[in-house]
PDB file of C-alpha atoms in Angstrom:
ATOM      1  CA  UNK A1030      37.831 -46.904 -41.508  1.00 83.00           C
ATOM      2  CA  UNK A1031      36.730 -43.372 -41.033  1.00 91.00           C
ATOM      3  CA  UNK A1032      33.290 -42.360 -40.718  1.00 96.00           C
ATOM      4  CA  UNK A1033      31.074 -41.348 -43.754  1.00 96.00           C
ATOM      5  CA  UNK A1034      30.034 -37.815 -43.896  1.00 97.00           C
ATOM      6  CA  UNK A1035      26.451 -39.650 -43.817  1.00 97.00           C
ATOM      7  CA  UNK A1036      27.656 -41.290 -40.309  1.00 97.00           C
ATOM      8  CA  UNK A1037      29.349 -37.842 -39.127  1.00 97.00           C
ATOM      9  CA  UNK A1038      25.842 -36.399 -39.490  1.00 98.00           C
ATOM     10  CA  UNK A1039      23.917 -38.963 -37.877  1.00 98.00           C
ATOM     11  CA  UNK A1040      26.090 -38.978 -34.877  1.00 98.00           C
ATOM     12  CA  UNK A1041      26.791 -35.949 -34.490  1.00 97.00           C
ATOM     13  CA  UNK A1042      25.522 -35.452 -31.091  1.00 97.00           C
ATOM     14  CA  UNK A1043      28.105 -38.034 -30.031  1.00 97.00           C
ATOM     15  CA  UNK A1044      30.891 -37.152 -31.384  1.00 97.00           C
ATOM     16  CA  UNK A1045      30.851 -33.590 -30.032  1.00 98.00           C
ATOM     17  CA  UNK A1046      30.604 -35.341 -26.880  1.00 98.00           C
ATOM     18  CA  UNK A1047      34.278 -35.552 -25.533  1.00 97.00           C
ATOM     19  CA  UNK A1048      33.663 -38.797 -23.666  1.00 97.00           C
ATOM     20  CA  UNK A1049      32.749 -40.541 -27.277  1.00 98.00           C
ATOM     21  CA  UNK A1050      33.822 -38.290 -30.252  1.00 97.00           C
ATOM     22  CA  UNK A1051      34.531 -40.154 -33.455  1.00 97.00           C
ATOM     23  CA  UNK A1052      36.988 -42.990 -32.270  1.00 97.00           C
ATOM     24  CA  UNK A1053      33.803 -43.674 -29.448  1.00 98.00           C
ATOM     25  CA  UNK A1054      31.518 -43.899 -32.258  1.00 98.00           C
ATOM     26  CA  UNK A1055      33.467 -46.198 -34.437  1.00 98.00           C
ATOM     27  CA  UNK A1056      34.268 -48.638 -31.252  1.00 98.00           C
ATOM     28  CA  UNK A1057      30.448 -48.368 -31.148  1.00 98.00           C
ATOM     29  CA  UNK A1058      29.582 -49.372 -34.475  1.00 98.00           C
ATOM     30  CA  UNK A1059      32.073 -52.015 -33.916  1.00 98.00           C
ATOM     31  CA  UNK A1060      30.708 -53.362 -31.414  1.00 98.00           C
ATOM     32  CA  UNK A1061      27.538 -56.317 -30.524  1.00 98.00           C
ATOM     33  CA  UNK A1062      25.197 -56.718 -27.676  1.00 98.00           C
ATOM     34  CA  UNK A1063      22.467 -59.211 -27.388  1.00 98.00           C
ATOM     35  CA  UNK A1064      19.100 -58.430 -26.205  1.00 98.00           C
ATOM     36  CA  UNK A1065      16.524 -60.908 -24.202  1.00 98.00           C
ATOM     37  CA  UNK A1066      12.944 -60.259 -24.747  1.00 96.00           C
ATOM     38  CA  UNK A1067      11.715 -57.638 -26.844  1.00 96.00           C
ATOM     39  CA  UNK A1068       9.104 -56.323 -24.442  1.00 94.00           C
ATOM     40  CA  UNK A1069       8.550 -53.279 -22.316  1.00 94.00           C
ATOM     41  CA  UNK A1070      12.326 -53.215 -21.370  1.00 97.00           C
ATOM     42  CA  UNK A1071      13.622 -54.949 -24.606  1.00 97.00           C
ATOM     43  CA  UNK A1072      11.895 -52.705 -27.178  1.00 96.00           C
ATOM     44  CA  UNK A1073      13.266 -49.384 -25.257  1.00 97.00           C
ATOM     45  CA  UNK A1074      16.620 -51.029 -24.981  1.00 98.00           C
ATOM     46  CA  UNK A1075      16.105 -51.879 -28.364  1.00 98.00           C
ATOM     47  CA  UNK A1076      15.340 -48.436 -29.949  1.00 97.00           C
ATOM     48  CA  UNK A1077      18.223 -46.499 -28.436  1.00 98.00           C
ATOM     49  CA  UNK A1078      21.313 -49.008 -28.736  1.00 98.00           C
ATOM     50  CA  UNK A1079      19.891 -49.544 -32.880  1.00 98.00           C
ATOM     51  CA  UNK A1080      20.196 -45.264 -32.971  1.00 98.00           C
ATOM     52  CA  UNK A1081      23.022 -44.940 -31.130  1.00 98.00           C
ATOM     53  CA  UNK A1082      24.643 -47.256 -33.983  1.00 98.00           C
ATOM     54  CA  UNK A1083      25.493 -50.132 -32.127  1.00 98.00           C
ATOM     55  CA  UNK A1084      26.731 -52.233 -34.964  1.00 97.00           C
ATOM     56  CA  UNK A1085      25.553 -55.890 -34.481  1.00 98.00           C
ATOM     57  CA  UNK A1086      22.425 -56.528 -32.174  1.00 98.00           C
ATOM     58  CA  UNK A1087      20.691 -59.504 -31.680  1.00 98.00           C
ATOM     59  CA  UNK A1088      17.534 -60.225 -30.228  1.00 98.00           C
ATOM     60  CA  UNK A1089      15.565 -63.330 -28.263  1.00 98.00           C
ATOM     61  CA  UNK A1090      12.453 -63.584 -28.019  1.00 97.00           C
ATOM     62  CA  UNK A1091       9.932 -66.157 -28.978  1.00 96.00           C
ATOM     63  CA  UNK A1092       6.848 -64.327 -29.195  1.00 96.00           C
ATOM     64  CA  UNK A1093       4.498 -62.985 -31.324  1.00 97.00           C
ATOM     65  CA  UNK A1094       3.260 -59.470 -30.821  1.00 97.00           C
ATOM     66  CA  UNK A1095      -0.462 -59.229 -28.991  1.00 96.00           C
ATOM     67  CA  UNK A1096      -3.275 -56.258 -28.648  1.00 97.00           C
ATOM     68  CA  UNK A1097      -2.425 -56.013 -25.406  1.00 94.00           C
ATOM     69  CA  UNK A1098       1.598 -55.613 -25.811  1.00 94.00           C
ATOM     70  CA  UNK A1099       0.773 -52.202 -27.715  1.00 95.00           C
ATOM     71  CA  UNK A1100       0.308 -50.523 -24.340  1.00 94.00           C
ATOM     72  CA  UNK A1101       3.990 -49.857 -23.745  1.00 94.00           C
ATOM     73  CA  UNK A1102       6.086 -51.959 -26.138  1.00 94.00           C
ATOM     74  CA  UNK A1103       7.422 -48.942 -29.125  1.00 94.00           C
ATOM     75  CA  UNK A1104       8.870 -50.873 -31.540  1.00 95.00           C
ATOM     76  CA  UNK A1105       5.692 -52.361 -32.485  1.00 97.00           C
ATOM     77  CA  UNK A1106       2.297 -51.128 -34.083  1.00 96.00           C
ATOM     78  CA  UNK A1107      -1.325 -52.322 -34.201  1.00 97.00           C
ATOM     79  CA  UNK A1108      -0.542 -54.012 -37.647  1.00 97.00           C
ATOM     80  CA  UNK A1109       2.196 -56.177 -36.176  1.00 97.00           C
ATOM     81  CA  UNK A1110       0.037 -58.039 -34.511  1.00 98.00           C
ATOM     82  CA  UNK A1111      -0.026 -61.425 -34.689  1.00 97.00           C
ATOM     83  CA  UNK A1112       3.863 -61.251 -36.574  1.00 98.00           C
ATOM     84  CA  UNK A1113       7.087 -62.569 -34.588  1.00 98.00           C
ATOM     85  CA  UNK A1114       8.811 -60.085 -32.370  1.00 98.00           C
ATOM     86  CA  UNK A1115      11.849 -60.831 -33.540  1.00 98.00           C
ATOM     87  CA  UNK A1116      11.073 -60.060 -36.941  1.00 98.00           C
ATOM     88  CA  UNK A1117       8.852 -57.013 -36.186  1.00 98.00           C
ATOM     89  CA  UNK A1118      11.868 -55.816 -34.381  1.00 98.00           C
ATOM     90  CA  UNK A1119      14.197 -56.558 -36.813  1.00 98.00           C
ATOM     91  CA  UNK A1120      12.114 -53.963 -39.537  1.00 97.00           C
ATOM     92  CA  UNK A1121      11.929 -51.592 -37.180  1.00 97.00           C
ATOM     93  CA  UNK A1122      15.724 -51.345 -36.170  1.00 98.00           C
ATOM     94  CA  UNK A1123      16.856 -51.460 -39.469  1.00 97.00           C
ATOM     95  CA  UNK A1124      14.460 -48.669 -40.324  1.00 97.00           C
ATOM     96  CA  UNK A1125      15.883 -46.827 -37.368  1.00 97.00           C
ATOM     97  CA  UNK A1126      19.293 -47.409 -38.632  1.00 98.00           C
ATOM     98  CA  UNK A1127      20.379 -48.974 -41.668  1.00 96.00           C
ATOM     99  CA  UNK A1128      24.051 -48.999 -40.769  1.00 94.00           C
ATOM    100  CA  UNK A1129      23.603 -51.642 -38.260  1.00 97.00           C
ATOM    101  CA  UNK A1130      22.960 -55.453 -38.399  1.00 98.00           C
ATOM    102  CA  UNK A1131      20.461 -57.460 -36.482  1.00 98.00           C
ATOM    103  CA  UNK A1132      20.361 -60.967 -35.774  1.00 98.00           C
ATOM    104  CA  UNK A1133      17.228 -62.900 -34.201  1.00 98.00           C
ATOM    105  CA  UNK A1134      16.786 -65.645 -32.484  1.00 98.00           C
ATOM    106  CA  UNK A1135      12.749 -66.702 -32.710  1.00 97.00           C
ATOM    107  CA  UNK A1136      14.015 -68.719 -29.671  1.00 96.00           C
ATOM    108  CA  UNK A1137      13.613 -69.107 -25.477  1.00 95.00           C
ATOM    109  CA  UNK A1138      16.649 -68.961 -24.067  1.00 96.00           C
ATOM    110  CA  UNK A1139      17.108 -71.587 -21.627  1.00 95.00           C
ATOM    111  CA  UNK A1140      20.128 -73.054 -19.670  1.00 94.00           C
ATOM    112  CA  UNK A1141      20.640 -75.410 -22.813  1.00 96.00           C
ATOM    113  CA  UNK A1142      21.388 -72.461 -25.466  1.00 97.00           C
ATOM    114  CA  UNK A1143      22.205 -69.637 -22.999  1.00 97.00           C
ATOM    115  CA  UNK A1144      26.388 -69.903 -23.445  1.00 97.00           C
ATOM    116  CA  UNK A1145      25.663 -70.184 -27.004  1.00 97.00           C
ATOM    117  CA  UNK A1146      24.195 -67.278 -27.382  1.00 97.00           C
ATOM    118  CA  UNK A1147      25.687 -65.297 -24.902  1.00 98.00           C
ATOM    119  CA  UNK A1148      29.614 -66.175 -26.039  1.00 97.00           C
ATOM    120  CA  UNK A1149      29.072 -64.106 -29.657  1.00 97.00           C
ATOM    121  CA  UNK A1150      28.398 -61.070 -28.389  1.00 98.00           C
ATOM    122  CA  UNK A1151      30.298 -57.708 -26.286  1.00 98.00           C
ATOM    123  CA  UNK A1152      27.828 -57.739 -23.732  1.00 98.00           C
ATOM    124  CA  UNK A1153      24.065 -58.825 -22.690  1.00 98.00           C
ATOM    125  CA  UNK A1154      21.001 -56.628 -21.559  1.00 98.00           C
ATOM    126  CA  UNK A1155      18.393 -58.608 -20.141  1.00 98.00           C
ATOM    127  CA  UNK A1156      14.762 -57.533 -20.480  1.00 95.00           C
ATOM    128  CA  UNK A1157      12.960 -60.989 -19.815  1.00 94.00           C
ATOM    129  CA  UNK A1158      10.547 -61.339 -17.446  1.00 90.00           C
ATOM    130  CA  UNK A1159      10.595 -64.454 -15.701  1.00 92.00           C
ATOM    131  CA  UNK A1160      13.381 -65.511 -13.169  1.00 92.00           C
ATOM    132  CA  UNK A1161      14.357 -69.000 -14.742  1.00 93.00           C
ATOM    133  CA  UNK A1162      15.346 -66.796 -17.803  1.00 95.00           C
ATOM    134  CA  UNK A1163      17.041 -64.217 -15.510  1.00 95.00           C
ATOM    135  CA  UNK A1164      18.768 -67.293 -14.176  1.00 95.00           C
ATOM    136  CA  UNK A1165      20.061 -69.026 -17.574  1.00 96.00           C
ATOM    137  CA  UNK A1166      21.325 -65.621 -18.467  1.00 97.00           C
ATOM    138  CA  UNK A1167      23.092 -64.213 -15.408  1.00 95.00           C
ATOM    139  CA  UNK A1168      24.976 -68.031 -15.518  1.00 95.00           C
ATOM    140  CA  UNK A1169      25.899 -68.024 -18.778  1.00 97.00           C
ATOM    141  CA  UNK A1170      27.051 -64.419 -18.804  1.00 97.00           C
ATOM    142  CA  UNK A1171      29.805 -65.050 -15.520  1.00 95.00           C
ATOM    143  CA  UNK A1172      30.824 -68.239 -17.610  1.00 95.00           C
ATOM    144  CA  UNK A1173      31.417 -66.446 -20.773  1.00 97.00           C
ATOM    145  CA  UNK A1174      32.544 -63.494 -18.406  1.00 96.00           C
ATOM    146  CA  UNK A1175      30.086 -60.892 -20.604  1.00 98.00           C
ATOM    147  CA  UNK A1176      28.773 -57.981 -18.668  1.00 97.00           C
ATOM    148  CA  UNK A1177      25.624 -57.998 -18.050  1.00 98.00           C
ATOM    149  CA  UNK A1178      22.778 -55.361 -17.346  1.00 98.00           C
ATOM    150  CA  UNK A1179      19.532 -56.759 -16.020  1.00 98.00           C
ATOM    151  CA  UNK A1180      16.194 -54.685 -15.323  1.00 97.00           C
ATOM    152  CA  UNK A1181      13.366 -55.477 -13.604  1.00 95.00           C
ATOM    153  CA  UNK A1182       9.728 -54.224 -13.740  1.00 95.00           C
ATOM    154  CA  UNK A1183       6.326 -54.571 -11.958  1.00 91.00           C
ATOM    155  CA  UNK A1184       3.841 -52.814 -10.964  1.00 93.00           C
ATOM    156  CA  UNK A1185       4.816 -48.836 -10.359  1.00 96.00           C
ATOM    157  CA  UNK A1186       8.598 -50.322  -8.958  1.00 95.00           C
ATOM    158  CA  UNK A1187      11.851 -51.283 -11.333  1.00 96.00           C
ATOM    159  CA  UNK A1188      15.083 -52.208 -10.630  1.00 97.00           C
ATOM    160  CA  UNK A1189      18.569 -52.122 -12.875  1.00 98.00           C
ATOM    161  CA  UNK A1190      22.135 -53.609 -12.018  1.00 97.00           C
ATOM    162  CA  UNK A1191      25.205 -54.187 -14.173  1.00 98.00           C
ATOM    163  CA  UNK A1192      26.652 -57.429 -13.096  1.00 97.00           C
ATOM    164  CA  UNK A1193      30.695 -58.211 -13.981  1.00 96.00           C
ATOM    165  CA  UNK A1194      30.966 -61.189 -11.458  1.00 92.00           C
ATOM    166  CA  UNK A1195      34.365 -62.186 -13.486  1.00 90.00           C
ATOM    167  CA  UNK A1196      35.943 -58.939 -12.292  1.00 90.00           C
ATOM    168  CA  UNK A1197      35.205 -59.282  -9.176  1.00 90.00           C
ATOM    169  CA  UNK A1198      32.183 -57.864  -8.668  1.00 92.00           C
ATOM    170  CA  UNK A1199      28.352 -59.761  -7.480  1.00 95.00           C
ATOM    171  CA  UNK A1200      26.716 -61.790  -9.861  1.00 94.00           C
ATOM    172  CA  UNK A1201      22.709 -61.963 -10.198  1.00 94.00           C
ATOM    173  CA  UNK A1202      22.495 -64.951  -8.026  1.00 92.00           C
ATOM    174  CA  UNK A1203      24.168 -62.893  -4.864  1.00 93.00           C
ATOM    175  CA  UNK A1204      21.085 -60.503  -5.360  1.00 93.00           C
ATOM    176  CA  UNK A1205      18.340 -63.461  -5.593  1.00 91.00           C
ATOM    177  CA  UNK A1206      19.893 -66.452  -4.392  1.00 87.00           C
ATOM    178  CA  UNK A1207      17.193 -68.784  -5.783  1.00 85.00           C
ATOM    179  CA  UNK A1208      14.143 -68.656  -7.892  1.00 83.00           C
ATOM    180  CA  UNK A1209      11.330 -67.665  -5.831  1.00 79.00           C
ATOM    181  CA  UNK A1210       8.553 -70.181  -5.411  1.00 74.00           C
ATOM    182  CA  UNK A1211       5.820 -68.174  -5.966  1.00 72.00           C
ATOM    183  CA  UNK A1212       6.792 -65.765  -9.077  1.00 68.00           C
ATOM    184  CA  UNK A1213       3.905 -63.138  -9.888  1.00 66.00           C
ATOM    185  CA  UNK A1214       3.590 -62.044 -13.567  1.00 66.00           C
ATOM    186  CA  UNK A1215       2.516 -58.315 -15.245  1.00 65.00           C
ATOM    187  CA  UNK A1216      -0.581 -60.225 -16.642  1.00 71.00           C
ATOM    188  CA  UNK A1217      -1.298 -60.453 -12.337  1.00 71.00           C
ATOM    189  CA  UNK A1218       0.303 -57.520 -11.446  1.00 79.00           C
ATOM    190  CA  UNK A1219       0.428 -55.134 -14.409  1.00 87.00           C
ATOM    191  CA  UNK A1220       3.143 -52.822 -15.785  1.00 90.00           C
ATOM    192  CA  UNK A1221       2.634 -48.410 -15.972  1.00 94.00           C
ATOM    193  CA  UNK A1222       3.605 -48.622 -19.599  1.00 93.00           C
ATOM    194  CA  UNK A1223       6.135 -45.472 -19.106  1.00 95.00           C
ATOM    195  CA  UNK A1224       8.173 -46.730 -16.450  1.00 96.00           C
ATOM    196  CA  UNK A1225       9.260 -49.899 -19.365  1.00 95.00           C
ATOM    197  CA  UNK A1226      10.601 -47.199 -21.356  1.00 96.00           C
ATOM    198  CA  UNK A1227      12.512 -44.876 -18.728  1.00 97.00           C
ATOM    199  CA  UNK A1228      14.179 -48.577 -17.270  1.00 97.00           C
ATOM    200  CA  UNK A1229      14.792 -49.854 -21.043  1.00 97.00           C
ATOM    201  CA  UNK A1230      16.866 -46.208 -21.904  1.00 98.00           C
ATOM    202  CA  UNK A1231      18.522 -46.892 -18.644  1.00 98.00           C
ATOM    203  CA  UNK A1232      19.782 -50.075 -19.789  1.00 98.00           C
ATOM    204  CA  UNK A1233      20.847 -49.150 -23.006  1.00 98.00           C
ATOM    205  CA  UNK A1234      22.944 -46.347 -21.822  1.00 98.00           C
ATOM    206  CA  UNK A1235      24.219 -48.455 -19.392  1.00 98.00           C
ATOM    207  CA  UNK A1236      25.104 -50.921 -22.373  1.00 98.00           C
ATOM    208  CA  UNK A1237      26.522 -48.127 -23.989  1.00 98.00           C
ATOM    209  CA  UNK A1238      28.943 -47.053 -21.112  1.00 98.00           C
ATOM    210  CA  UNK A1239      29.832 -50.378 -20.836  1.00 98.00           C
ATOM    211  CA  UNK A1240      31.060 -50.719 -24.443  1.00 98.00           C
ATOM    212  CA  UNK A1241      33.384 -47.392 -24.281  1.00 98.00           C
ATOM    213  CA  UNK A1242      34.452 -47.807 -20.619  1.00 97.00           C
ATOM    214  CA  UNK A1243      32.955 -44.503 -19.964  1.00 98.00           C
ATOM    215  CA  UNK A1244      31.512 -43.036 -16.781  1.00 97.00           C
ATOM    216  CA  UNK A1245      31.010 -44.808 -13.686  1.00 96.00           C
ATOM    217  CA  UNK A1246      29.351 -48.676 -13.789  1.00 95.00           C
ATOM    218  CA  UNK A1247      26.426 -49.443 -11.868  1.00 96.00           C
ATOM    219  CA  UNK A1248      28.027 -52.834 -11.498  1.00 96.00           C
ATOM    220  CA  UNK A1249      28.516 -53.925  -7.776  1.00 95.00           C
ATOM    221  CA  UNK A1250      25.079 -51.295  -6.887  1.00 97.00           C
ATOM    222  CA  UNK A1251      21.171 -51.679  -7.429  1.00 97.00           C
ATOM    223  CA  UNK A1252      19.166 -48.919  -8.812  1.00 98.00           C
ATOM    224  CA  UNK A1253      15.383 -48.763  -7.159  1.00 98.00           C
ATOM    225  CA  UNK A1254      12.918 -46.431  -8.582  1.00 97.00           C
ATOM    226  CA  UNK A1255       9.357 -45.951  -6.977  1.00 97.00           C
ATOM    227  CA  UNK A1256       7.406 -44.454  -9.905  1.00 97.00           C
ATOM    228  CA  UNK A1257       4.588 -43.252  -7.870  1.00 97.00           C
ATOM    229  CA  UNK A1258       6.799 -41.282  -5.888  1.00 97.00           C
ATOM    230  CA  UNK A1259       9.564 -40.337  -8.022  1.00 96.00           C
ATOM    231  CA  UNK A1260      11.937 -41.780  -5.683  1.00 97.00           C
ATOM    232  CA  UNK A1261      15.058 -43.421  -7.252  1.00 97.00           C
ATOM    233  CA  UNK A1262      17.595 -44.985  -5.016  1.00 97.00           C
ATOM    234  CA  UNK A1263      20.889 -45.935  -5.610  1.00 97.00           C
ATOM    235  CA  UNK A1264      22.067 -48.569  -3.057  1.00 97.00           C
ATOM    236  CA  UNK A1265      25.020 -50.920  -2.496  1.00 97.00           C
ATOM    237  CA  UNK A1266      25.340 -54.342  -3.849  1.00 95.00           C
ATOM    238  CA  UNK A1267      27.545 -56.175  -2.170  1.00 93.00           C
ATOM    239  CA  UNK A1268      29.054 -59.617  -3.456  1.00 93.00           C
ATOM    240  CA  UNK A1269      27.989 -62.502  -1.363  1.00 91.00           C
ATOM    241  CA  UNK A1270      30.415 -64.813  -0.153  1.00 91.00           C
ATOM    242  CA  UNK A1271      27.623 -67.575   0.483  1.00 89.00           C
ATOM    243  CA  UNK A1272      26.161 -67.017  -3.248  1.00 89.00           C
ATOM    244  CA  UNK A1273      25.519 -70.488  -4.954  1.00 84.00           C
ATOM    245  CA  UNK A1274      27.353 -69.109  -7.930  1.00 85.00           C
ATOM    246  CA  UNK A1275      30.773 -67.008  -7.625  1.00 87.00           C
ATOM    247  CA  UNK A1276      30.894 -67.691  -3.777  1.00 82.00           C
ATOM    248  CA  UNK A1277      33.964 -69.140  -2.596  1.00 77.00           C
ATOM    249  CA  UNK A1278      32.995 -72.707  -2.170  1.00 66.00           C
TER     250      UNK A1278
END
């Protein structure tokens, strides 16, 4: 179906762009992605994929919003507080853009419901912050064989990868073999609200590349940013024969 003249005007900025135009724009709005944790990564991610009009989103989180979440989570205002995430979220994104559909899941995903989630959708951005999460989702993702792009935050540092083990590419696992035993959180550490934002755009325009094939992937590299610095690095991430997960044994 062609675009509405309402849709031509919204998007405008993308279609004049020649690596989307209008048959970009309607793969986009034809397309799904599913979101863990709407947080300082997830709400960013959130925000941008919902105006860029992709079409079906869906969202995981079991939370409700908090005081103290205000500090560099967007989606969500001081009278939220106290609501679900999820559905928080959802009002917002459809205010946002009412041309899309979002589904939520008032849920933690776990290594029980991971595949289940994971299998309905184009691809998987991962804002959670806790490794067994990380874990159940980078798993379920190579078994489904959905790309996946993962971020990172703490402190002033953040990293992002894309992650297409099925292709031939490393997995999560081949960057952290194992769950560390001693796992700090942002209520020890603490987050610079910003720096949530800058790595949640990343990922959704990573998500976005992904779903049109445009540009180069980030898959098979790590992206390091010292915000205190303003030093961003762009290293190599190698696939690791050894890894417990897509490693040849």
């Amino acid at each position: 179906m062609p675009l509405s003249a309402e849709q031509l005007r919204r998007y405008t900025r993308h279609i004049v762009l020649p690596e989307i135009g209008e048959d970009g724009q309607k793969k986009l709005l034809a397309s799904s992605a599913l979101v863990i944790g709407a947080g300082g990564l997830g709400s960013s991610a959130l925000g941008y994929m919902a105006a860029a009009g992709v079409g079906r989103i869906g969202i995981v989180e079991p939370d409700r919003v908090e005081l103290s979440n205000l500090q560099r989570q967007l989606l969500f205002e001081t009278l939220d507080i106290g609501r679900p995430k999820t559905e928080a979220a959802r009002d917002r994104l459809e205010e946002i853009n009412p041309d899309i559909k979002v589904e939520i899941f008032a849920q933690r995903l776990d290594e029980k419901n991971a595949r289940g989630l994971v299998k309905n959708y184009d691809i998987v951005v991962d804002g959670s912050d806790n490794f067994t999460t990380r874990f159940a989702v980078a798993d379920a993702c190579l078994m489904e064989k959905k790309p996946l792009v993962s971020a990172a935050i703490s402190g002033f540092s953040a990293q992002l990868s894309t992650f297409k083990p099925y292709a031939g590419g490393p997995c999560y696992r081949c960057l952290v073999p194992q769950i560390p035993e001693r796992e700090i959180t942002c209520e020890q550490e603490g987050i610079i609200g910003p720096l949530g934002g800058v790595m949640g755009s990343l990922q959704a325009l990573e998500a976005i590349k992904e779903l049109l094939a445009i540009g180069e992937s980030l898959a098979g590299s790590l992206l390091v940013m010292d915000a205190l610095s303003m030093e961003i690095r762009k290293i190599a991430l190698p696939k690791d024969p050894a890894c417990p997960l897509c490693g040849k044994h």
